[in-house]
PDB file of C-alpha atoms in Angstrom:
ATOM      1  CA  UNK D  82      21.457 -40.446  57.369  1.00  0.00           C
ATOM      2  CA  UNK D  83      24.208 -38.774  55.212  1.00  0.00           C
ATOM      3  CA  UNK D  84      25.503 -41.022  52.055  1.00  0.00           C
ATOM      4  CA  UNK D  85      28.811 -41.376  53.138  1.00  0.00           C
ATOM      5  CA  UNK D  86      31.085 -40.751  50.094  1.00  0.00           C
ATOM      6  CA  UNK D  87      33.959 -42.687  49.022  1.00  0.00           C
ATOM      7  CA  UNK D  88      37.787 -41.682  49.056  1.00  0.00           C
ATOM      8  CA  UNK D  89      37.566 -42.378  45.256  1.00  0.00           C
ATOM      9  CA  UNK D  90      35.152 -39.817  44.709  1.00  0.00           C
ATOM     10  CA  UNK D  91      36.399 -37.411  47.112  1.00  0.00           C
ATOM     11  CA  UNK D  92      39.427 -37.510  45.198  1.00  0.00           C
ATOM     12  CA  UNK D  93      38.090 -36.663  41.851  1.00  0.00           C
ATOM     13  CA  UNK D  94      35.735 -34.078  43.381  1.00  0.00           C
ATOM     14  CA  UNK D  95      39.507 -32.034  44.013  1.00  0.00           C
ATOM     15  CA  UNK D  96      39.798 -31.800  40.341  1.00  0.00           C
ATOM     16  CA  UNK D  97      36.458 -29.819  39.549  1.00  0.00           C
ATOM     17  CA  UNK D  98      36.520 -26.360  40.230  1.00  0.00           C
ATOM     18  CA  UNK D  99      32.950 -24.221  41.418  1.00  0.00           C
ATOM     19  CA  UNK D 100      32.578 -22.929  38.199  1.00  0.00           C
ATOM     20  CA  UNK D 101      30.398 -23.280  34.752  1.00  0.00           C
ATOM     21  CA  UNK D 102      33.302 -24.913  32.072  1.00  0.00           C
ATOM     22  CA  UNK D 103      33.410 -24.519  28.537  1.00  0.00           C
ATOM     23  CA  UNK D 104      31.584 -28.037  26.935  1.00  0.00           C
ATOM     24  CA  UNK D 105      34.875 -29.343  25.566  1.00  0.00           C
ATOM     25  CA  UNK D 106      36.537 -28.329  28.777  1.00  0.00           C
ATOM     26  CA  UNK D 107      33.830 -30.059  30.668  1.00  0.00           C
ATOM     27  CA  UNK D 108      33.875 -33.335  28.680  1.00  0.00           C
ATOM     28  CA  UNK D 109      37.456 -33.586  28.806  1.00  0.00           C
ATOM     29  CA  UNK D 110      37.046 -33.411  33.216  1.00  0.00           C
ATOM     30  CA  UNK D 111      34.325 -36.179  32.600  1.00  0.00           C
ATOM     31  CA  UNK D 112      36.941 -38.205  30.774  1.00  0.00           C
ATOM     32  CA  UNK D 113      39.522 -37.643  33.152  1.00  0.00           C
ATOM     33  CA  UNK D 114      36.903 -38.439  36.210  1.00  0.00           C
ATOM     34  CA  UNK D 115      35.728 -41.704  34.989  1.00  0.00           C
ATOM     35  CA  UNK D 116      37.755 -44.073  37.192  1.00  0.00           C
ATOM     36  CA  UNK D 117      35.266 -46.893  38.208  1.00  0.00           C
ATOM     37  CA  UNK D 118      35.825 -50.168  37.255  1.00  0.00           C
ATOM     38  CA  UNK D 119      33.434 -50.777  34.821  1.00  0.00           C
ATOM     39  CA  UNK D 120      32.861 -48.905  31.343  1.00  0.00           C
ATOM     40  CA  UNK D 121      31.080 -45.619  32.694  1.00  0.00           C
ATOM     41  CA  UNK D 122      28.136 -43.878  31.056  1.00  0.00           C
ATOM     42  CA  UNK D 123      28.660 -39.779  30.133  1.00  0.00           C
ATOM     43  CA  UNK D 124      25.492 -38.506  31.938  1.00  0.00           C
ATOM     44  CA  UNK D 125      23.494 -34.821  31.287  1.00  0.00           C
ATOM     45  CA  UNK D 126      21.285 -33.107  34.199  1.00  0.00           C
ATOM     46  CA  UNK D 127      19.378 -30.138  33.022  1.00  0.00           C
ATOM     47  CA  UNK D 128      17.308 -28.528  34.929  1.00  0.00           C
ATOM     48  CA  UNK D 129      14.643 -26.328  32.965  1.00  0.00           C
ATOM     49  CA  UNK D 130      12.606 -23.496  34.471  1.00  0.00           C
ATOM     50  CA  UNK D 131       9.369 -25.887  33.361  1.00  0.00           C
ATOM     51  CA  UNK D 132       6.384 -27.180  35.915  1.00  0.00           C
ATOM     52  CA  UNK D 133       5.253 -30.254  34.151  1.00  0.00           C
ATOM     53  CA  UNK D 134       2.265 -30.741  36.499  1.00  0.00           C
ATOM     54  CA  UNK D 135       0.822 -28.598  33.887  1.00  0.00           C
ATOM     55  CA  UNK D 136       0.488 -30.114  30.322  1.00  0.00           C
ATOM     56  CA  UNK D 137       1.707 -27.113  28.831  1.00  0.00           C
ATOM     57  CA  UNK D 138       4.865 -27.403  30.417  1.00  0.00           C
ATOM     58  CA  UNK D 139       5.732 -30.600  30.035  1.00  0.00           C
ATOM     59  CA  UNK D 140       8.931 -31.938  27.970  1.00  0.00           C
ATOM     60  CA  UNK D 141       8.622 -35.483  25.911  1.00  0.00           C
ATOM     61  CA  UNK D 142      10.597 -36.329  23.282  1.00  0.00           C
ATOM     62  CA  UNK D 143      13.559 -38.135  21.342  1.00  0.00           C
ATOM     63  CA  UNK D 144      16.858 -37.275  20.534  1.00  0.00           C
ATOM     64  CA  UNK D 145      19.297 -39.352  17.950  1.00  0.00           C
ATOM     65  CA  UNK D 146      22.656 -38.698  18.799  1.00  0.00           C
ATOM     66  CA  UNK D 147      25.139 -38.452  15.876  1.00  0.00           C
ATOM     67  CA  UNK D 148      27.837 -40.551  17.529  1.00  0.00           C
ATOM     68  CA  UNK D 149      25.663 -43.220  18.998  1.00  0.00           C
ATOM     69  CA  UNK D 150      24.759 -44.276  22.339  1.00  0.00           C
ATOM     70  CA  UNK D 151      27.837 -46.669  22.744  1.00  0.00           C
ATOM     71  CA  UNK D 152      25.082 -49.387  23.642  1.00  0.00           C
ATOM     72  CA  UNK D 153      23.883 -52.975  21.944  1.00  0.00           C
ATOM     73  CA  UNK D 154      20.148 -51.909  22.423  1.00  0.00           C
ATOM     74  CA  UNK D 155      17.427 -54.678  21.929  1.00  0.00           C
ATOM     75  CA  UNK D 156      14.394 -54.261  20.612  1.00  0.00           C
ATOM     76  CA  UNK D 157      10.909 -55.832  21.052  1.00  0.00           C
ATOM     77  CA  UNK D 158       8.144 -55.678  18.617  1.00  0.00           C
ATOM     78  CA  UNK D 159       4.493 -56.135  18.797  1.00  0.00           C
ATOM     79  CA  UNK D 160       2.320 -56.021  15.886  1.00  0.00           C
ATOM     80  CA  UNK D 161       0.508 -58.658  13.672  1.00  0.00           C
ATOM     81  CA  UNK D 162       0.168 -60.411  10.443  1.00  0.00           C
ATOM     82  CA  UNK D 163       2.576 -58.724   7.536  1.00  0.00           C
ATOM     83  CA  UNK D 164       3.931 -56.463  10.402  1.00  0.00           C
ATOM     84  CA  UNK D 165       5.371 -59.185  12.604  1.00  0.00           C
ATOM     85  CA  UNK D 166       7.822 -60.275   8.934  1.00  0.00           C
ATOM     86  CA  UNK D 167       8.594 -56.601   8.568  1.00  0.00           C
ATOM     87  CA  UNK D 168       9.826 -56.091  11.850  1.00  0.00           C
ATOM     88  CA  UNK D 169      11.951 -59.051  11.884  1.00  0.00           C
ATOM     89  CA  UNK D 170      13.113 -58.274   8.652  1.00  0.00           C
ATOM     90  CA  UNK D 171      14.417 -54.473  10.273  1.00  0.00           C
ATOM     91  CA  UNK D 172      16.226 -56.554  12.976  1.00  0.00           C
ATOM     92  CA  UNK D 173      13.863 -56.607  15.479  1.00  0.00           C
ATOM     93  CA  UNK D 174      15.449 -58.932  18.555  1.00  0.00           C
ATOM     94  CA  UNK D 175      12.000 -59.963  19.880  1.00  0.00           C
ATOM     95  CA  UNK D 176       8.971 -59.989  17.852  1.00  0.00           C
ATOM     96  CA  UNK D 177       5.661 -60.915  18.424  1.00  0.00           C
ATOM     97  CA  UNK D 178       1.777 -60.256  18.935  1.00  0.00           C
ATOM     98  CA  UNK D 179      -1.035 -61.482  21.754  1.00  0.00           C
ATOM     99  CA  UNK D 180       1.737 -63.941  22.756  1.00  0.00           C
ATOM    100  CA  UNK D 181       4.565 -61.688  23.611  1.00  0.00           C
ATOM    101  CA  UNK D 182       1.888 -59.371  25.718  1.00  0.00           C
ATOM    102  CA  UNK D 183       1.007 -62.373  27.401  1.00  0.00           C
ATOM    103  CA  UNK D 184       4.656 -63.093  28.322  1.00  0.00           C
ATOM    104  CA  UNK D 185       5.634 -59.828  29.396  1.00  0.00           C
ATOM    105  CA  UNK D 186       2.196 -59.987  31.800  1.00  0.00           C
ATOM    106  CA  UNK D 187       4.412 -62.930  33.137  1.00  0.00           C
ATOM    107  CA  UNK D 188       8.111 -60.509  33.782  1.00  0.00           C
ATOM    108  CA  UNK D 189       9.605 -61.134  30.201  1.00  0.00           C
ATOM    109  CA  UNK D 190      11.612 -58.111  29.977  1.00  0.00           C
ATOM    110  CA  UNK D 191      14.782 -59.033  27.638  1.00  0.00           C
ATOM    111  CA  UNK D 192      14.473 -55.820  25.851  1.00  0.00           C
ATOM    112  CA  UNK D 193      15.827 -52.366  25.805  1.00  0.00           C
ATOM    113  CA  UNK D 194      12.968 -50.801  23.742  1.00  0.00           C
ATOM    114  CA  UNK D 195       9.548 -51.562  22.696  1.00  0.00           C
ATOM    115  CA  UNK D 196       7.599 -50.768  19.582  1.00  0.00           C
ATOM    116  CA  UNK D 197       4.567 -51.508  18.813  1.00  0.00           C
ATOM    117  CA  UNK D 198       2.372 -50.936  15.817  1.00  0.00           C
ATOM    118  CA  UNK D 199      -0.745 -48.039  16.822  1.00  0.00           C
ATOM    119  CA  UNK D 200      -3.417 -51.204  15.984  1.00  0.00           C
ATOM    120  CA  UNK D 201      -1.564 -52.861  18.863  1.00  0.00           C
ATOM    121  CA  UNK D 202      -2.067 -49.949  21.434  1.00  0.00           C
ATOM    122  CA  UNK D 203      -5.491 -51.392  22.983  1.00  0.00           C
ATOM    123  CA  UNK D 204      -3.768 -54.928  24.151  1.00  0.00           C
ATOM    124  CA  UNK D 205      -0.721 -52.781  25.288  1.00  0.00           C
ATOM    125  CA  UNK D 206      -2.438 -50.549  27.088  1.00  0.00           C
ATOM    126  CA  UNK D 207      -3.244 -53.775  29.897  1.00  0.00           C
ATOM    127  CA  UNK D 208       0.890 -53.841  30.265  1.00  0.00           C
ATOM    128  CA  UNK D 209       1.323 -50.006  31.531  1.00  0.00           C
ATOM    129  CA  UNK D 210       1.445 -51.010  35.065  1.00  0.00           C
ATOM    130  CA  UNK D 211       4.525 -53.336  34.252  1.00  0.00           C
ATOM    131  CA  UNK D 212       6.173 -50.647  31.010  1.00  0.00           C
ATOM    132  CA  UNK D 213       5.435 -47.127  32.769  1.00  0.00           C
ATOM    133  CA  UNK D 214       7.643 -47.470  35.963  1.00  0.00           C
ATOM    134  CA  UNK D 215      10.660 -49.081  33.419  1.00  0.00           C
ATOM    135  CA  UNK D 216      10.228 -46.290  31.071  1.00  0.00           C
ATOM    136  CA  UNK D 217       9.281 -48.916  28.634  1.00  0.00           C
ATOM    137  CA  UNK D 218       5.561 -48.148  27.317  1.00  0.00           C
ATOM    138  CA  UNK D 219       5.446 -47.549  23.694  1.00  0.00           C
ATOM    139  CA  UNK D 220       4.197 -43.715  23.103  1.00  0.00           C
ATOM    140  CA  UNK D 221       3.675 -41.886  19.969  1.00  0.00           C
ATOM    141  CA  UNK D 222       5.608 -38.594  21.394  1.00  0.00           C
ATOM    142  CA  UNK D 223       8.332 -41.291  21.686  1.00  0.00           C
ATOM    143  CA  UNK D 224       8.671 -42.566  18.434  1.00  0.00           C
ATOM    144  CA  UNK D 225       7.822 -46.660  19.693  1.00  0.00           C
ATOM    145  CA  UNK D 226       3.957 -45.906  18.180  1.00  0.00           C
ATOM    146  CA  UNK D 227       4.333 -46.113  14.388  1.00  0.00           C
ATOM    147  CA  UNK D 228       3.588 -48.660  11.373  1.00  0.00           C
ATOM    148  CA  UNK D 229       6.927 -47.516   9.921  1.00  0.00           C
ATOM    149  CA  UNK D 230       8.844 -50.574  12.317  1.00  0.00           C
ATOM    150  CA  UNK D 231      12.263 -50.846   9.728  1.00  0.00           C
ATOM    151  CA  UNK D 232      12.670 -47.097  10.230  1.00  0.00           C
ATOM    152  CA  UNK D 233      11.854 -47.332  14.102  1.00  0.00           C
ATOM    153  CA  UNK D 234      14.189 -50.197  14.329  1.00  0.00           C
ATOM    154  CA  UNK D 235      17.325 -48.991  12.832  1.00  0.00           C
ATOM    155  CA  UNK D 236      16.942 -45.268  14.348  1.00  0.00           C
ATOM    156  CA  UNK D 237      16.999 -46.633  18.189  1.00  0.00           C
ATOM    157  CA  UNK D 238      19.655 -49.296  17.450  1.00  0.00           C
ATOM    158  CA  UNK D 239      21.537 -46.663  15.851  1.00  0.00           C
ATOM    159  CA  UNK D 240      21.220 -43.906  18.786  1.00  0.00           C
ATOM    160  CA  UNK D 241      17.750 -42.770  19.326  1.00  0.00           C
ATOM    161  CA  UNK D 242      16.849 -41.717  22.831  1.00  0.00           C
ATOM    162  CA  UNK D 243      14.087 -41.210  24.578  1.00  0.00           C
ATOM    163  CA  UNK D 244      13.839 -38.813  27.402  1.00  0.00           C
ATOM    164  CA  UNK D 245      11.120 -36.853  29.464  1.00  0.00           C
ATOM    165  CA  UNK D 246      11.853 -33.613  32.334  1.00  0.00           C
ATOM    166  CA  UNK D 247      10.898 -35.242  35.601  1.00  0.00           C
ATOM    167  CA  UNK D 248       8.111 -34.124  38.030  1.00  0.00           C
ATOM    168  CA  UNK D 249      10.642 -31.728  39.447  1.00  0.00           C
ATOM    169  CA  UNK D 250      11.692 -30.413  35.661  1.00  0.00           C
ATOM    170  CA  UNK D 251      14.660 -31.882  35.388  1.00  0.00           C
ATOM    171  CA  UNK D 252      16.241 -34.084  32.574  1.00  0.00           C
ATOM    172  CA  UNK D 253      18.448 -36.826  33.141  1.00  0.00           C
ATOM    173  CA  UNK D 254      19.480 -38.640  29.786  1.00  0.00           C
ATOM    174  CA  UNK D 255      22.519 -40.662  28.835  1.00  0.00           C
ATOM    175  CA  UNK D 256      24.502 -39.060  25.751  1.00  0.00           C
ATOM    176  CA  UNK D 257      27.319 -41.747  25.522  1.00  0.00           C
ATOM    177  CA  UNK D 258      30.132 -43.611  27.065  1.00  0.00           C
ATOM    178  CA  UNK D 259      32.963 -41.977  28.982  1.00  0.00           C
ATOM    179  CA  UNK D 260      35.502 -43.781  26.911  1.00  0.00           C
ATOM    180  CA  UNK D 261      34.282 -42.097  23.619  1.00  0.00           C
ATOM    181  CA  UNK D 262      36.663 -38.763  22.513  1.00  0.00           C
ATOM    182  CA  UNK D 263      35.695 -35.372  24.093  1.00  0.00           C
ATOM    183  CA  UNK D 264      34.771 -34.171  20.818  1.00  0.00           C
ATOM    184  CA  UNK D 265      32.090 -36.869  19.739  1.00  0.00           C
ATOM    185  CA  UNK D 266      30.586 -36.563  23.468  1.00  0.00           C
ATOM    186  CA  UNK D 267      30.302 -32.952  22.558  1.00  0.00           C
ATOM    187  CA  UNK D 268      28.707 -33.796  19.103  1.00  0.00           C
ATOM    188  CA  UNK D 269      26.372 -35.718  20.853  1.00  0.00           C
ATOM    189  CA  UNK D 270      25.947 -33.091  24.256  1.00  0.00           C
ATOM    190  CA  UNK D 271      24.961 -30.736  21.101  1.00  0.00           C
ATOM    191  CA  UNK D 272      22.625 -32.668  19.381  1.00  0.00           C
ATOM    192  CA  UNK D 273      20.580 -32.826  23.201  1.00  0.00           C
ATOM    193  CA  UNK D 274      20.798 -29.492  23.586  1.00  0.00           C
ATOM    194  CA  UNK D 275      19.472 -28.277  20.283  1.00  0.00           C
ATOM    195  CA  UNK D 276      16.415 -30.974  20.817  1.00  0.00           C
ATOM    196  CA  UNK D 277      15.365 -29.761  24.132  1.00  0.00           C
ATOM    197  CA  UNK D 278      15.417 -26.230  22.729  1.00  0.00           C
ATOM    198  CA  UNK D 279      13.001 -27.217  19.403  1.00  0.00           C
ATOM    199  CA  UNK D 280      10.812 -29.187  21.920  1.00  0.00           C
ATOM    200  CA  UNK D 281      10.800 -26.041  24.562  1.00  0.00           C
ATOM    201  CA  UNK D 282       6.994 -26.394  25.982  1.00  0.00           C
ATOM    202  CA  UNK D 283       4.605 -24.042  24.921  1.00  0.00           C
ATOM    203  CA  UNK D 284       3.921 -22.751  28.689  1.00  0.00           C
ATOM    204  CA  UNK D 285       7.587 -22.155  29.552  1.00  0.00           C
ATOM    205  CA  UNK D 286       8.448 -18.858  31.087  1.00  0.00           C
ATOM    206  CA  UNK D 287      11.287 -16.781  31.735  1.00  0.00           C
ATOM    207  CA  UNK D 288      14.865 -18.582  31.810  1.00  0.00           C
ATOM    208  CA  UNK D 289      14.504 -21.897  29.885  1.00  0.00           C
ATOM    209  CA  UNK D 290      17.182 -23.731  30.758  1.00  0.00           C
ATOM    210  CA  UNK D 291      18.416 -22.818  34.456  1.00  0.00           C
ATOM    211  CA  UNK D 292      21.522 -25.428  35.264  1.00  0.00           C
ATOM    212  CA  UNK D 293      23.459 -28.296  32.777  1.00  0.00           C
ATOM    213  CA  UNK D 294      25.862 -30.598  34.478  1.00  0.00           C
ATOM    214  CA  UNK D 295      27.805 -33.597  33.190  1.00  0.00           C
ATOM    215  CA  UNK D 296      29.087 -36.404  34.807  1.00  0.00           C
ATOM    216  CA  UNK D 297      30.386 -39.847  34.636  1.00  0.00           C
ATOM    217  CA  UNK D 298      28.073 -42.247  35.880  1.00  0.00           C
ATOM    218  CA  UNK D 299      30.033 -42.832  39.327  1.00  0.00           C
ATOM    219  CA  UNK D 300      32.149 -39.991  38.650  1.00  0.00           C
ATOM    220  CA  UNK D 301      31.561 -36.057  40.624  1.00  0.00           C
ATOM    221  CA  UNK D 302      29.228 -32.893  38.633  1.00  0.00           C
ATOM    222  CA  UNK D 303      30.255 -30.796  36.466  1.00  0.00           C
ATOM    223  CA  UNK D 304      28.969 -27.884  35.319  1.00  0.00           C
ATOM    224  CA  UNK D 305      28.502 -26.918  32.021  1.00  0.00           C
ATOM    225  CA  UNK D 306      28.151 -22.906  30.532  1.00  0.00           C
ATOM    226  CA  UNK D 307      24.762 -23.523  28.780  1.00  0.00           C
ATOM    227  CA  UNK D 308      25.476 -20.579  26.809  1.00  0.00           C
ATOM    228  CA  UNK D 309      28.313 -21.083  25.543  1.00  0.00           C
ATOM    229  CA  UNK D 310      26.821 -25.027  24.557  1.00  0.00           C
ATOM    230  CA  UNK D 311      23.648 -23.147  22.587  1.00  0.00           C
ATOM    231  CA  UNK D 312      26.025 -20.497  20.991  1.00  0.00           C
ATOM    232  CA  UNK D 313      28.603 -23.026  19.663  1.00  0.00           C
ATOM    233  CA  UNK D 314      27.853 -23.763  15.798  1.00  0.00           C
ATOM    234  CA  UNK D 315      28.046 -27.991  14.841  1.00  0.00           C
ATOM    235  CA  UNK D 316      31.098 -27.008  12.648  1.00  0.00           C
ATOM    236  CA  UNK D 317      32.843 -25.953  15.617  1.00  0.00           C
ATOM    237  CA  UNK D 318      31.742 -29.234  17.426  1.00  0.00           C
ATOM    238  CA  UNK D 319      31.705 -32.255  14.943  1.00  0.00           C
TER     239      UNK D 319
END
């Protein structure tokens, strides 16, 4: 059955024009399309001539946007002995060791983001049933495996994202809120582009990045001119 679309959106989907748009142009039209009533997300889809069924062609990483995600993330620790006062001490929101596994086995999930120390790993491990389908199972390619939790800590409460291309090689990753200025969503839009392009997978071929649209997150797709995004220089955008 066709989604049946809503007047509001029908609306706004008059405004955008078949066409790629310069970023700034773009971000401003994402702006002007965020009309729901409730603070909207800015939202990037990038779809990237990759097949990550094969492990060379696979895109993992993390991205820390200049400008901030626009989001009170909270953080859960697990680790042991000197590690648990550490990561309390870098402002973890949930710490703990055996005993916070065992309570996430039982649907604790009050958390945005999960780190836990590599010693950890082998009692995590039981939890990726629950984690992998929420995107939430610490990974070292992610930047939630590491000893170094005060670093870890302030870096995703500060605007660190994680993302990964989907089976069909496409990225979907939040770079903001719609209410922040054009200009810092650009910053931001930058900062993702120039991350996907120093993480491009060794077994890429041909055209790299094939599409880049923006939108609000119940606002109509935009398209972006991906060339003129990777030619513009961080002077030009900050």
């Amino acid at each position: 059955m066709a989604k049946k679309i809503s007047r509001r959106l029908q609306e706004l989907k008059k405004k955008i024009e078949n066409r790629p748009y310069q970023p700034l142009e773009a971000l401003k039209l994402l702006k002007e399309t965020a009309t729901a009533k409730f603070p909207e997300s800015a939202e990037a889809h990038i779809r990237l001539g990759i097949d990550p069924k094969y492990s060379d062609q696979q895109l993992r990483t993390t991205v820390v946007l200049p400008k901030g995600t626009g989001q009170t993330i909270r953080v859960a620790v697990i680790a042991r002995g000197e590690k648990v006062q550490e990561a309390v001490k870098g402002g973890a929101d949930v710490v703990g060791s055996e005993e916070l596994i065992d309570e996430i086995q039982k649907g604790r999930m009050d958390f945005d983001k999960l780190i836990a120390t590599p010693d950890m790993m082998p009692q995590v491990a039981k939890l990726g049933k629950l984690l992998g389908p929420r995107g939430l199972m610490p990974s070292p390619k992610g930047g939630t495996v590491t000893f170094d939790l005060a670093a870890a800590i302030s870096e995703f409460k500060a605007g660190k994202l994680e993302f990964r291309a989907d089976r069909t090689g496409i990225v979907h990753v939040m770079f903001g809120k719609a209410s922040f200025p054009a200009e810092d969503l650009l910053v931001n839009l930058k900062a993702l582009q120039e991350t996907i392009d120093r993480n491009r997978p060794s077994g890429a071929k041909g055209r790299y990045w094939r599409t880049l649209y923006v939108s609000a997150t119940m606002g109509p797709s935009i398209q972006v001119d991906i060339n003129s995004l990777r030619e513009l220089k961080l002077t030009e955008a900050a």
